[in-house]
Amino acid sequence: MNDVMIGQYIPGSSKIHQLDPRTKILLTFWWIITIILTNRLFYFGLTALFLSFILIGAQIPIISIWKSVKPVLPIILFTSFFNLIYTQGTVLWSFYFLAITQEGVQLSLFLILRILLIVIGCSFLTFTTSLTSITDGLESLLAPLQKLGVHVNDVAMMVTIAIRFIPTLSEEIQKIKDAQKSRGASFSDQKFLGKLRGVIPILVPLIYSAFRRAYELTMAIECRCYNHEIKRTKMNQLVFKRNDLVAFSFFCTLFIVVIIGRFN
Amino acid sequence: MTALIETQNLTFHYQNTEKNLLEAVTISFEEGTFTALLGSNGSGKSTLLKQFNGLLTPNEGAVFVLGNKTSEHENWLTIRQNVGLVFQNPENQIVSTIVEEDVAFALENLGVKRETIRQRVNEALQMVDMYDYRLHPPYKLSGGQKQRVAIASILAMRPRCILFDEATSMLDPQGRAEILAIIRRLNKEYGVTIIMITHLMEEVIDADRILILDKGTVVYDDSPYTVFQHVAAIEKLGLTVPVVTKLADRLKQKGIHLSEQTLLTKEDFAEAIKQYMEGHHGTIEN
Amino acid sequence: MALLRTENVDFIYSKGTPFEKKALSHVTFSLEKNEFVGIVGTTGSGKSTFIKLLNGLLAPKKGAVYFNEQNIWSKGYDLRALRFAVGISFQYPEHQIFSDTVKEDIAYGLKNQGVPENLWQDKIMEVLKIVGLDETYLELSPFQLSGGEIRRVALASIMVMRPQVLILDEPTAGLDPVGRDTIYTALKQYQKETESTILVVSHNMDDVAEYADSLLVMSAGQILAQGTPAEVFSKTEELTAAGLAVPEITQLLHHLKLSGLPIQDSLFRIEDAAQELANFLNEVKKDE
């Protein structure tokens, strides 16, 4: 019960796991832009090849990739179907009012490829970076906003605490369920209203307990001198290393190739 | 010399009630002492403890920590660095997802330099024997281990005093023994002042001083040997006395008066029995 | 005939994953009608897992659980009915309160049981009395009660279903001596009135020894010792090695015996110990 998977993080010690979280966050954005700008089949092949190198480098099992793609498949198929039948152009095949055009085929194929590549690319961020590191990375990247009066530190702290309490609360849900089942509660009602009624005996104690925890946690935090007067320091400062530079240069190269391909 | 913690006529009630939870409490604590604070549920002991590091402040009277008045906001950081508090539930004191980052939290808040943080975190973790677990996520630890992390998180600030609010009551005997050993060591070896709330008598017999609270006032304040003379009166307050003391008291009721002195430990008791038996030898010989 | 028994049960958490953890192995145990049994063990000894097997919250990976000699995992067995007959009151009473009033909260089990509403009032009043609360509590919000009071309400909400076996997980954790006595007095009272079986899980030996007819000591998922408190406490060294503390009074007597006094050292009640020592000392006096 204690071993709830937090997010999708798959612990590991690959080169990609060890990259600075800021590098991975920035490169994820760059990846999305690169894919959006890609517009030829050959270059899609190139980016896919690039992605498969990352896959090997990160030592992530294919099955995990499939699991992250599966939920978006219906959406991809649905939208590309409409692209397929509603795009004007050179007709390849027609049936009553439906016409499939060459442009339609290309457009929907590209759409499928784009979404797949983006989803898989983004999932590498969450596979190889723990939520805590992502928070640290975001905190550091958004630090300049502190000057504009946004309490980035506070927000990062809140997110960290939320992550910290996921296993605690999920264990608590199990305990509450056991307690209510012992009083004859049954959570197998299929009807919506029945389901809703079944949730209340779990939700109320959970919220009550979360509030109590929050109250105690606030005191514990106060005891440890949380304040807004002193500028916080960090024990584990994030530092860009050589490998981060290497990663950036790979992505830069890919980006240049795609841009050249697009405007050639 | 000023006392480490000093209260003057401390009176307190929560905003939404009229009833005073603490009534004109005047006590002080010297550096390096070990005090056990006892009282039944609702006696105000937890409320009193929170006054000692300014988590709560008096409605009337005052509390001073190293001469700093707790009701003045600008003193809070100094006060809390010097007087740490460890709570009952270890789960609700840990803020980070990695043990060492949790221990570093207070120092990061205080803006301590990175190298110093690292050194003090390692030192604090070693003091509670948790250094090997520094990279573990807290949810993988046992209750006793979590409580040790919570203690280390306070120790990292190098406080002069640590308050414990029933810090062992949610642990099993093993976890309890671990924490108690650490508390003793902190007091004896490092001279940290300890004020501890507990229901467990085996934890109080080591204290230099016993403070019993009832309905918001201090009713006993003395060494354990003196306080536990009053077995009947203490039991009337809804509290127990150490089992050895209780047994000696029951024997006394049966006409066997083991010793003039209050007995607290097993060793005390064995010695008293020995002397009692020798005493009888003596009377017969005469 | 045993009322509730387990036969060679094994339990493993997260079986087949890297986090696999064996919690129980080969536990055979039986409970008779009108018994008061204490289960003691450290955290991780498997005692909490074990009680969840007894009302079917968990299914054993091997072995079987029988209630009234019927296997509770046989096809078509009504687990929900079992849970009314084998009631568990868990360690944290806050985990089950969700109603606006104490009355509604206690009635939750009755509602699930399908007890007609006109009978609720009497049944609720009966259990409230057993746990030592009066009718002024009925309309209070359970969220404004003290720790000890919430615990008593939680206990009443299980008792009201009239289980034949009442199981309690750490019923007195965090309570002061008065609060602890109130809970145990209520349990004894309930047992007397209903002739039910009571099983208390605790890591505090002092607590259970006082009230239980027999004890079950668990360690690392197995049964370490079983028998009357006196039988169990005669094994001080084994228990200490398993991380359990025998009652303080027993420890003291053991210490005296080791220092050469010929006294019985498996006593655990203060009055018994005082009597034993008084007899011994008076004997010494007479001999002289």
PDB file of C-alpha atoms in Angstrom, chain C residues 95-257:
ATOM      1  CA  HIS C  95     -11.653   7.674   9.897  1.00  0.00           C
ATOM      2  CA  GLN C  96     -15.285   6.796  10.151  1.00  0.00           C
ATOM      3  CA  ILE C  97     -17.208   9.840  11.344  1.00  0.00           C
ATOM      4  CA  PHE C  98     -19.017  11.733   8.612  1.00  0.00           C
ATOM      5  CA  SER C  99     -22.484  12.574   9.950  1.00  0.00           C
ATOM      6  CA  ASP C 100     -23.854  15.796  11.415  1.00  0.00           C
ATOM      7  CA  THR C 101     -24.789  14.225  14.725  1.00  0.00           C
ATOM      8  CA  VAL C 102     -23.548  11.476  16.987  1.00  0.00           C
ATOM      9  CA  LYS C 103     -26.918   9.788  16.613  1.00  0.00           C
ATOM     10  CA  GLU C 104     -26.727   9.592  12.818  1.00  0.00           C
ATOM     11  CA  ASP C 105     -23.192   8.333  12.975  1.00  0.00           C
ATOM     12  CA  ILE C 106     -24.063   5.497  15.292  1.00  0.00           C
ATOM     13  CA  ALA C 107     -27.131   4.721  13.162  1.00  0.00           C
ATOM     14  CA  TYR C 108     -25.051   4.252   9.992  1.00  0.00           C
ATOM     15  CA  GLY C 109     -24.424   0.568  10.688  1.00  0.00           C
ATOM     16  CA  LEU C 110     -28.076  -0.020  11.616  1.00  0.00           C
ATOM     17  CA  LYS C 111     -29.181   1.570   8.351  1.00  0.00           C
ATOM     18  CA  ASN C 112     -26.839  -0.673   6.377  1.00  0.00           C
ATOM     19  CA  GLN C 113     -28.055  -3.643   8.371  1.00  0.00           C
ATOM     20  CA  GLY C 114     -31.638  -2.812   7.387  1.00  0.00           C
ATOM     21  CA  VAL C 115     -32.874  -2.410  10.962  1.00  0.00           C
ATOM     22  CA  PRO C 116     -36.299  -0.645  11.000  1.00  0.00           C
ATOM     23  CA  GLU C 117     -35.961   3.008  11.987  1.00  0.00           C
ATOM     24  CA  ASN C 118     -38.341   2.797  14.961  1.00  0.00           C
ATOM     25  CA  LEU C 119     -35.905   0.498  16.744  1.00  0.00           C
ATOM     26  CA  TRP C 120     -32.889   2.761  16.315  1.00  0.00           C
ATOM     27  CA  GLN C 121     -33.424   5.053  19.309  1.00  0.00           C
ATOM     28  CA  ASP C 122     -33.478   2.228  21.871  1.00  0.00           C
ATOM     29  CA  LYS C 123     -30.521   0.432  20.391  1.00  0.00           C
ATOM     30  CA  ILE C 124     -28.479   3.626  20.231  1.00  0.00           C
ATOM     31  CA  MET C 125     -29.316   4.604  23.805  1.00  0.00           C
ATOM     32  CA  GLU C 126     -28.309   1.154  24.986  1.00  0.00           C
ATOM     33  CA  VAL C 127     -24.815   1.328  23.496  1.00  0.00           C
ATOM     34  CA  LEU C 128     -24.311   4.960  24.465  1.00  0.00           C
ATOM     35  CA  LYS C 129     -24.892   3.916  28.053  1.00  0.00           C
ATOM     36  CA  ILE C 130     -22.379   1.100  27.760  1.00  0.00           C
ATOM     37  CA  VAL C 131     -19.646   3.464  26.534  1.00  0.00           C
ATOM     38  CA  GLY C 132     -20.502   5.903  29.293  1.00  0.00           C
ATOM     39  CA  LEU C 133     -22.118   8.758  27.355  1.00  0.00           C
ATOM     40  CA  ASP C 134     -25.601  10.168  28.016  1.00  0.00           C
ATOM     41  CA  GLU C 135     -28.419  11.336  25.725  1.00  0.00           C
ATOM     42  CA  THR C 136     -27.124  14.925  25.634  1.00  0.00           C
ATOM     43  CA  TYR C 137     -24.516  13.645  23.164  1.00  0.00           C
ATOM     44  CA  LEU C 138     -27.074  12.406  20.619  1.00  0.00           C
ATOM     45  CA  GLU C 139     -27.535  15.731  18.849  1.00  0.00           C
ATOM     46  CA  LEU C 140     -23.923  16.947  19.138  1.00  0.00           C
ATOM     47  CA  SER C 141     -21.667  17.032  16.118  1.00  0.00           C
ATOM     48  CA  PRO C 142     -19.111  14.236  16.387  1.00  0.00           C
ATOM     49  CA  PHE C 143     -16.474  16.661  15.097  1.00  0.00           C
ATOM     50  CA  GLN C 144     -16.615  18.784  18.254  1.00  0.00           C
ATOM     51  CA  LEU C 145     -15.980  15.937  20.684  1.00  0.00           C
ATOM     52  CA  SER C 146     -12.710  15.305  22.506  1.00  0.00           C
ATOM     53  CA  GLY C 147     -10.379  12.486  21.427  1.00  0.00           C
ATOM     54  CA  GLY C 148     -11.647  10.147  24.115  1.00  0.00           C
ATOM     55  CA  GLU C 149     -15.289  10.885  23.317  1.00  0.00           C
ATOM     56  CA  ILE C 150     -14.881  10.313  19.558  1.00  0.00           C
ATOM     57  CA  ARG C 151     -13.334   6.979  20.335  1.00  0.00           C
ATOM     58  CA  ARG C 152     -16.292   6.010  22.477  1.00  0.00           C
ATOM     59  CA  VAL C 153     -18.738   7.068  19.774  1.00  0.00           C
ATOM     60  CA  ALA C 154     -16.813   5.011  17.213  1.00  0.00           C
ATOM     61  CA  LEU C 155     -16.912   2.046  19.534  1.00  0.00           C
ATOM     62  CA  ALA C 156     -20.644   2.487  20.101  1.00  0.00           C
ATOM     63  CA  SER C 157     -21.220   2.611  16.343  1.00  0.00           C
ATOM     64  CA  ILE C 158     -19.776  -0.895  16.036  1.00  0.00           C
ATOM     65  CA  MET C 159     -21.419  -2.241  19.210  1.00  0.00           C
ATOM     66  CA  VAL C 160     -24.835  -1.095  18.008  1.00  0.00           C
ATOM     67  CA  MET C 161     -24.738  -3.705  15.246  1.00  0.00           C
ATOM     68  CA  ARG C 162     -24.468  -6.330  17.983  1.00  0.00           C
ATOM     69  CA  PRO C 163     -21.545  -8.233  16.472  1.00  0.00           C
ATOM     70  CA  GLN C 164     -20.879 -11.682  17.894  1.00  0.00           C
ATOM     71  CA  VAL C 165     -17.187 -10.926  17.655  1.00  0.00           C
ATOM     72  CA  LEU C 166     -15.986  -7.417  18.448  1.00  0.00           C
ATOM     73  CA  ILE C 167     -12.460  -6.602  17.279  1.00  0.00           C
ATOM     74  CA  LEU C 168     -10.636  -3.460  18.366  1.00  0.00           C
ATOM     75  CA  ASP C 169      -7.396  -2.130  16.907  1.00  0.00           C
ATOM     76  CA  GLU C 170      -5.373  -0.110  19.446  1.00  0.00           C
ATOM     77  CA  PRO C 171      -8.476   1.165  21.233  1.00  0.00           C
ATOM     78  CA  THR C 172      -6.600   3.285  23.783  1.00  0.00           C
ATOM     79  CA  ALA C 173      -3.696   4.785  21.822  1.00  0.00           C
ATOM     80  CA  GLY C 174      -3.144   8.375  22.921  1.00  0.00           C
ATOM     81  CA  LEU C 175      -5.638   8.281  25.787  1.00  0.00           C
ATOM     82  CA  ASP C 176      -4.747   9.148  29.372  1.00  0.00           C
ATOM     83  CA  PRO C 177      -5.170   6.515  32.129  1.00  0.00           C
ATOM     84  CA  VAL C 178      -8.748   7.602  32.880  1.00  0.00           C
ATOM     85  CA  GLY C 179      -9.711   7.462  29.200  1.00  0.00           C
ATOM     86  CA  ARG C 180      -8.155   4.024  28.915  1.00  0.00           C
ATOM     87  CA  ASP C 181     -10.066   2.659  31.889  1.00  0.00           C
ATOM     88  CA  THR C 182     -13.350   4.012  30.495  1.00  0.00           C
ATOM     89  CA  ILE C 183     -12.853   2.102  27.239  1.00  0.00           C
ATOM     90  CA  TYR C 184     -11.962  -1.184  28.910  1.00  0.00           C
ATOM     91  CA  THR C 185     -14.812  -0.897  31.396  1.00  0.00           C
ATOM     92  CA  ALA C 186     -17.177  -0.409  28.453  1.00  0.00           C
ATOM     93  CA  LEU C 187     -15.794  -3.482  26.716  1.00  0.00           C
ATOM     94  CA  LYS C 188     -16.161  -5.663  29.785  1.00  0.00           C
ATOM     95  CA  GLN C 189     -19.691  -4.373  30.247  1.00  0.00           C
ATOM     96  CA  TYR C 190     -20.574  -5.130  26.620  1.00  0.00           C
ATOM     97  CA  GLN C 191     -19.140  -8.621  26.899  1.00  0.00           C
ATOM     98  CA  LYS C 192     -21.126  -9.313  30.046  1.00  0.00           C
ATOM     99  CA  GLU C 193     -24.394  -8.085  28.548  1.00  0.00           C
ATOM    100  CA  THR C 194     -24.122  -9.744  25.168  1.00  0.00           C
ATOM    101  CA  GLU C 195     -21.904 -12.799  25.813  1.00  0.00           C
ATOM    102  CA  SER C 196     -19.918 -11.794  22.788  1.00  0.00           C
ATOM    103  CA  THR C 197     -16.288 -12.468  21.955  1.00  0.00           C
ATOM    104  CA  ILE C 198     -13.797  -9.634  22.179  1.00  0.00           C
ATOM    105  CA  LEU C 199     -10.442  -9.357  20.474  1.00  0.00           C
ATOM    106  CA  VAL C 200      -8.188  -6.428  21.312  1.00  0.00           C
ATOM    107  CA  VAL C 201      -5.098  -5.644  19.251  1.00  0.00           C
ATOM    108  CA  SER C 202      -2.441  -3.617  20.995  1.00  0.00           C
ATOM    109  CA  HIS C 203       1.267  -3.115  21.303  1.00  0.00           C
ATOM    110  CA  ASN C 204       0.794  -2.309  24.949  1.00  0.00           C
ATOM    111  CA  MET C 205       1.016  -5.465  27.053  1.00  0.00           C
ATOM    112  CA  ASP C 206       0.038  -3.684  30.258  1.00  0.00           C
ATOM    113  CA  ASP C 207      -3.236  -2.754  28.646  1.00  0.00           C
ATOM    114  CA  VAL C 208      -4.420  -6.114  27.414  1.00  0.00           C
ATOM    115  CA  ALA C 209      -2.978  -8.289  30.178  1.00  0.00           C
ATOM    116  CA  GLU C 210      -5.278  -6.689  32.699  1.00  0.00           C
ATOM    117  CA  TYR C 211      -8.445  -7.726  30.848  1.00  0.00           C
ATOM    118  CA  ALA C 212      -7.746 -10.609  28.467  1.00  0.00           C
ATOM    119  CA  ASP C 213      -8.377 -14.295  29.239  1.00  0.00           C
ATOM    120  CA  SER C 214      -5.742 -15.294  26.748  1.00  0.00           C
ATOM    121  CA  LEU C 215      -3.074 -13.675  24.602  1.00  0.00           C
ATOM    122  CA  LEU C 216      -1.735 -14.210  21.121  1.00  0.00           C
ATOM    123  CA  VAL C 217       1.738 -12.821  20.496  1.00  0.00           C
ATOM    124  CA  MET C 218       2.697 -12.183  16.888  1.00  0.00           C
ATOM    125  CA  SER C 219       6.120 -11.497  15.482  1.00  0.00           C
ATOM    126  CA  ALA C 220       7.243 -11.206  11.858  1.00  0.00           C
ATOM    127  CA  GLY C 221       3.945 -12.590  10.544  1.00  0.00           C
ATOM    128  CA  GLN C 222       3.907 -15.646  12.758  1.00  0.00           C
ATOM    129  CA  ILE C 223       2.556 -16.713  16.118  1.00  0.00           C
ATOM    130  CA  LEU C 224       5.299 -16.397  18.706  1.00  0.00           C
ATOM    131  CA  ALA C 225       3.346 -17.394  21.805  1.00  0.00           C
ATOM    132  CA  GLN C 226      -0.195 -18.209  22.800  1.00  0.00           C
ATOM    133  CA  GLY C 227      -1.873 -18.857  26.156  1.00  0.00           C
ATOM    134  CA  THR C 228      -3.055 -17.203  29.351  1.00  0.00           C
ATOM    135  CA  PRO C 229      -1.276 -13.955  30.235  1.00  0.00           C
ATOM    136  CA  ALA C 230       0.663 -15.738  32.983  1.00  0.00           C
ATOM    137  CA  GLU C 231       1.864 -18.417  30.558  1.00  0.00           C
ATOM    138  CA  VAL C 232       2.869 -15.833  27.983  1.00  0.00           C
ATOM    139  CA  PHE C 233       4.661 -13.559  30.432  1.00  0.00           C
ATOM    140  CA  SER C 234       6.784 -16.374  31.767  1.00  0.00           C
ATOM    141  CA  LYS C 235       8.707 -15.990  28.492  1.00  0.00           C
ATOM    142  CA  THR C 236      10.143 -12.553  29.258  1.00  0.00           C
ATOM    143  CA  GLU C 237      13.379 -13.058  27.329  1.00  0.00           C
ATOM    144  CA  GLU C 238      11.708 -14.279  24.131  1.00  0.00           C
ATOM    145  CA  LEU C 239       9.214 -11.435  24.174  1.00  0.00           C
ATOM    146  CA  THR C 240      11.895  -8.840  24.764  1.00  0.00           C
ATOM    147  CA  ALA C 241      13.928 -10.268  21.887  1.00  0.00           C
ATOM    148  CA  ALA C 242      10.901  -9.799  19.607  1.00  0.00           C
ATOM    149  CA  GLY C 243      10.814  -6.112  20.525  1.00  0.00           C
ATOM    150  CA  LEU C 244       7.872  -6.409  22.896  1.00  0.00           C
ATOM    151  CA  ALA C 245       7.828  -5.155  26.439  1.00  0.00           C
ATOM    152  CA  VAL C 246       6.215  -7.390  29.048  1.00  0.00           C
ATOM    153  CA  PRO C 247       4.134  -5.460  31.604  1.00  0.00           C
ATOM    154  CA  GLU C 248       6.259  -3.300  33.845  1.00  0.00           C
ATOM    155  CA  ILE C 249       5.142  -5.097  36.960  1.00  0.00           C
ATOM    156  CA  THR C 250       6.229  -8.415  35.453  1.00  0.00           C
ATOM    157  CA  GLN C 251       9.564  -6.850  34.521  1.00  0.00           C
ATOM    158  CA  LEU C 252      10.028  -5.745  38.108  1.00  0.00           C
ATOM    159  CA  LEU C 253       9.201  -9.179  39.538  1.00  0.00           C
ATOM    160  CA  HIS C 254      11.516 -10.766  36.990  1.00  0.00           C
ATOM    161  CA  HIS C 255      14.269  -8.387  38.061  1.00  0.00           C
ATOM    162  CA  LEU C 256      13.719  -9.299  41.737  1.00  0.00           C
ATOM    163  CA  LYS C 257      13.732 -12.995  40.957  1.00  0.00           C
TER     164      LYS C 257
END
